[in-house]
PDB file of C-alpha atoms in Angstrom:
ATOM      1  CA  UNK A   1       0.012   0.015   0.116  1.00  0.00           C
ATOM      2  CA  UNK A   2       1.278   3.521  -0.742  1.00  0.00           C
ATOM      3  CA  UNK A   3       1.627   5.750   2.046  1.00  0.00           C
ATOM      4  CA  UNK A   4       0.450   9.314   1.629  1.00  0.00           C
ATOM      5  CA  UNK A   5       3.042  11.506  -0.012  1.00  0.00           C
ATOM      6  CA  UNK A   6       4.792  13.833   2.434  1.00  0.00           C
ATOM      7  CA  UNK A   7       6.134  17.355   2.348  1.00  0.00           C
ATOM      8  CA  UNK A   8       9.665  17.431   0.778  1.00  0.00           C
ATOM      9  CA  UNK A   9      10.915  20.166   3.359  1.00  0.00           C
ATOM     10  CA  UNK A  10      13.475  18.619   5.826  1.00  0.00           C
ATOM     11  CA  UNK A  11      11.755  17.570   9.112  1.00  0.00           C
ATOM     12  CA  UNK A  12       8.064  18.331   7.918  1.00  0.00           C
ATOM     13  CA  UNK A  13       5.868  15.295   8.835  1.00  0.00           C
ATOM     14  CA  UNK A  14       2.757  16.936   7.126  1.00  0.00           C
ATOM     15  CA  UNK A  15       0.893  15.410   4.190  1.00  0.00           C
ATOM     16  CA  UNK A  16       1.667  17.080   0.740  1.00  0.00           C
ATOM     17  CA  UNK A  17      -1.130  18.846  -0.846  1.00  0.00           C
ATOM     18  CA  UNK A  18       0.990  20.850  -3.580  1.00  0.00           C
ATOM     19  CA  UNK A  19       3.618  20.406  -6.043  1.00  0.00           C
ATOM     20  CA  UNK A  20       6.476  22.739  -6.684  1.00  0.00           C
ATOM     21  CA  UNK A  21       8.182  22.902  -9.922  1.00  0.00           C
ATOM     22  CA  UNK A  22      10.808  25.418 -11.693  1.00  0.00           C
ATOM     23  CA  UNK A  23      11.068  26.802 -15.049  1.00  0.00           C
ATOM     24  CA  UNK A  24      14.583  27.657 -15.067  1.00  0.00           C
ATOM     25  CA  UNK A  25      14.719  29.609 -18.516  1.00  0.00           C
ATOM     26  CA  UNK A  26      11.981  31.970 -17.318  1.00  0.00           C
ATOM     27  CA  UNK A  27      13.197  32.182 -13.745  1.00  0.00           C
ATOM     28  CA  UNK A  28       9.737  31.092 -12.344  1.00  0.00           C
ATOM     29  CA  UNK A  29       8.794  28.874  -9.448  1.00  0.00           C
ATOM     30  CA  UNK A  30       5.251  27.266 -10.040  1.00  0.00           C
ATOM     31  CA  UNK A  31       3.434  25.994  -6.828  1.00  0.00           C
ATOM     32  CA  UNK A  32       0.282  24.163  -7.931  1.00  0.00           C
ATOM     33  CA  UNK A  33      -2.113  21.435  -6.764  1.00  0.00           C
ATOM     34  CA  UNK A  34      -0.639  18.222  -5.866  1.00  0.00           C
ATOM     35  CA  UNK A  35       0.711  16.089  -9.134  1.00  0.00           C
ATOM     36  CA  UNK A  36      -0.794  12.730  -9.678  1.00  0.00           C
ATOM     37  CA  UNK A  37       2.564  11.031  -9.416  1.00  0.00           C
ATOM     38  CA  UNK A  38       5.866  12.113  -7.909  1.00  0.00           C
ATOM     39  CA  UNK A  39       8.135  13.132 -10.509  1.00  0.00           C
ATOM     40  CA  UNK A  40      11.852  13.815 -10.613  1.00  0.00           C
ATOM     41  CA  UNK A  41      12.854  17.541 -10.160  1.00  0.00           C
ATOM     42  CA  UNK A  42       9.516  18.364  -8.434  1.00  0.00           C
ATOM     43  CA  UNK A  43       8.963  18.858  -4.810  1.00  0.00           C
ATOM     44  CA  UNK A  44       5.716  17.815  -2.765  1.00  0.00           C
ATOM     45  CA  UNK A  45       4.742  20.494  -0.248  1.00  0.00           C
ATOM     46  CA  UNK A  46       2.352  20.786   2.723  1.00  0.00           C
ATOM     47  CA  UNK A  47      -0.086  23.814   2.731  1.00  0.00           C
ATOM     48  CA  UNK A  48       1.875  26.173   5.037  1.00  0.00           C
ATOM     49  CA  UNK A  49       5.046  25.620   3.002  1.00  0.00           C
ATOM     50  CA  UNK A  50       3.077  25.878  -0.268  1.00  0.00           C
ATOM     51  CA  UNK A  51       1.686  29.415   0.961  1.00  0.00           C
ATOM     52  CA  UNK A  52       4.811  30.636   2.345  1.00  0.00           C
ATOM     53  CA  UNK A  53       7.202  29.757  -0.288  1.00  0.00           C
ATOM     54  CA  UNK A  54       9.396  32.395  -1.474  1.00  0.00           C
ATOM     55  CA  UNK A  55      11.793  32.368  -4.460  1.00  0.00           C
ATOM     56  CA  UNK A  56      15.394  33.909  -4.971  1.00  0.00           C
ATOM     57  CA  UNK A  57      15.651  37.717  -6.047  1.00  0.00           C
ATOM     58  CA  UNK A  58      14.891  38.021  -9.704  1.00  0.00           C
ATOM     59  CA  UNK A  59      12.462  35.000  -9.715  1.00  0.00           C
ATOM     60  CA  UNK A  60       8.662  34.994  -9.917  1.00  0.00           C
ATOM     61  CA  UNK A  61       6.314  32.848  -8.115  1.00  0.00           C
ATOM     62  CA  UNK A  62       3.238  31.693  -9.860  1.00  0.00           C
ATOM     63  CA  UNK A  63       1.001  30.156  -7.115  1.00  0.00           C
ATOM     64  CA  UNK A  64      -2.475  28.279  -7.307  1.00  0.00           C
ATOM     65  CA  UNK A  65      -4.942  30.617  -5.676  1.00  0.00           C
ATOM     66  CA  UNK A  66      -7.604  27.823  -4.918  1.00  0.00           C
ATOM     67  CA  UNK A  67      -7.712  25.561  -1.884  1.00  0.00           C
ATOM     68  CA  UNK A  68      -5.032  23.029  -1.440  1.00  0.00           C
ATOM     69  CA  UNK A  69      -6.732  19.624  -0.602  1.00  0.00           C
ATOM     70  CA  UNK A  70      -5.278  16.291   0.162  1.00  0.00           C
ATOM     71  CA  UNK A  71      -6.042  13.782  -2.700  1.00  0.00           C
ATOM     72  CA  UNK A  72      -8.607  11.297  -2.055  1.00  0.00           C
ATOM     73  CA  UNK A  73      -7.641   7.605  -1.709  1.00  0.00           C
ATOM     74  CA  UNK A  74      -7.461   5.669  -4.766  1.00  0.00           C
ATOM     75  CA  UNK A  75      -9.146   2.285  -5.577  1.00  0.00           C
ATOM     76  CA  UNK A  76      -5.402   1.054  -5.868  1.00  0.00           C
ATOM     77  CA  UNK A  77      -4.758   2.142  -2.269  1.00  0.00           C
ATOM     78  CA  UNK A  78      -7.953   0.228  -1.044  1.00  0.00           C
ATOM     79  CA  UNK A  79      -7.272  -2.725  -3.081  1.00  0.00           C
ATOM     80  CA  UNK A  80      -3.667  -2.999  -1.890  1.00  0.00           C
ATOM     81  CA  UNK A  81      -4.840  -2.610   1.905  1.00  0.00           C
ATOM     82  CA  UNK A  82      -7.484  -5.342   1.386  1.00  0.00           C
ATOM     83  CA  UNK A  83      -4.700  -7.717  -0.039  1.00  0.00           C
ATOM     84  CA  UNK A  84      -2.391  -6.910   2.844  1.00  0.00           C
ATOM     85  CA  UNK A  85      -5.138  -7.621   5.392  1.00  0.00           C
ATOM     86  CA  UNK A  86      -6.023 -10.855   3.603  1.00  0.00           C
ATOM     87  CA  UNK A  87      -2.220 -12.011   3.467  1.00  0.00           C
ATOM     88  CA  UNK A  88      -1.623 -11.201   7.023  1.00  0.00           C
ATOM     89  CA  UNK A  89      -4.797 -13.205   8.313  1.00  0.00           C
ATOM     90  CA  UNK A  90      -4.045 -16.120   5.937  1.00  0.00           C
ATOM     91  CA  UNK A  91      -3.255 -19.209   8.394  1.00  0.00           C
ATOM     92  CA  UNK A  92      -0.021 -20.673   8.163  1.00  0.00           C
ATOM     93  CA  UNK A  93       0.153 -24.242   7.346  1.00  0.00           C
ATOM     94  CA  UNK A  94       1.679 -26.476  10.061  1.00  0.00           C
ATOM     95  CA  UNK A  95       5.083 -27.725   9.219  1.00  0.00           C
ATOM     96  CA  UNK A  96       5.945 -31.553   9.545  1.00  0.00           C
ATOM     97  CA  UNK A  97       8.187 -32.315  12.572  1.00  0.00           C
ATOM     98  CA  UNK A  98      11.789 -32.182  11.566  1.00  0.00           C
ATOM     99  CA  UNK A  99      13.830 -35.356  11.495  1.00  0.00           C
ATOM    100  CA  UNK A 100      17.384 -35.460  12.010  1.00  0.00           C
ATOM    101  CA  UNK A 101      17.641 -38.438   9.540  1.00  0.00           C
ATOM    102  CA  UNK A 102      15.779 -36.281   6.749  1.00  0.00           C
ATOM    103  CA  UNK A 103      17.473 -35.555   3.509  1.00  0.00           C
ATOM    104  CA  UNK A 104      19.199 -32.256   3.211  1.00  0.00           C
ATOM    105  CA  UNK A 105      17.166 -29.332   1.600  1.00  0.00           C
ATOM    106  CA  UNK A 106      17.443 -28.804  -1.983  1.00  0.00           C
ATOM    107  CA  UNK A 107      17.875 -25.143  -2.792  1.00  0.00           C
ATOM    108  CA  UNK A 108      17.766 -22.020  -0.412  1.00  0.00           C
ATOM    109  CA  UNK A 109      15.845 -22.443   2.753  1.00  0.00           C
ATOM    110  CA  UNK A 110      13.180 -19.883   3.487  1.00  0.00           C
ATOM    111  CA  UNK A 111      11.468 -18.991   6.760  1.00  0.00           C
ATOM    112  CA  UNK A 112       8.205 -17.357   7.458  1.00  0.00           C
ATOM    113  CA  UNK A 113       7.315 -15.257  10.593  1.00  0.00           C
ATOM    114  CA  UNK A 114       3.738 -13.748  10.309  1.00  0.00           C
ATOM    115  CA  UNK A 115       3.181 -12.164   7.212  1.00  0.00           C
ATOM    116  CA  UNK A 116       6.992 -11.566   6.492  1.00  0.00           C
ATOM    117  CA  UNK A 117       9.333 -14.092   4.540  1.00  0.00           C
ATOM    118  CA  UNK A 118      12.943 -14.461   5.174  1.00  0.00           C
ATOM    119  CA  UNK A 119      15.056 -15.624   2.033  1.00  0.00           C
ATOM    120  CA  UNK A 120      18.718 -16.048   2.645  1.00  0.00           C
ATOM    121  CA  UNK A 121      20.972 -14.497  -0.122  1.00  0.00           C
ATOM    122  CA  UNK A 122      22.017 -16.791  -2.929  1.00  0.00           C
ATOM    123  CA  UNK A 123      25.718 -17.452  -3.661  1.00  0.00           C
TER     124      UNK A 123
END
C-alpha cells in the first residue's frame, strides 16, 4: 500500500497537498495542486510551506490561488490494503516435525514469520 506523500521540506511530517516545479529559463517557480505522481525535479509541499514559499531575487512565483486539498484515496490504495489484510490473516500451514535423518534441503531455505518471509542470499 502506498503511504500518503509527505512534504519534501526537511523535518516536515505533514501530508503533501501541492507540487513545486521550476521553469529555469523563465526564472519562475510554480506552486500548484498536488501532481498525480511524484516526478523527478519536483517537490511535494504541505499547505503551510506551499503558501509561504519564496523564490530567489529576480524570480517570479506563480501560485495556485484555490484551496489545496489532500488527494482522495484511490481504488489502488484500497485494493492494496485489502490484499495486505488478507495475506496477514491467512493461516500458516503447520510444518511437519523435523527429523534428524531427513534428506538435506534442496535449494535455499526460506523461513516465515507472520506475514514476512526471510529469504537467505544466494551465492
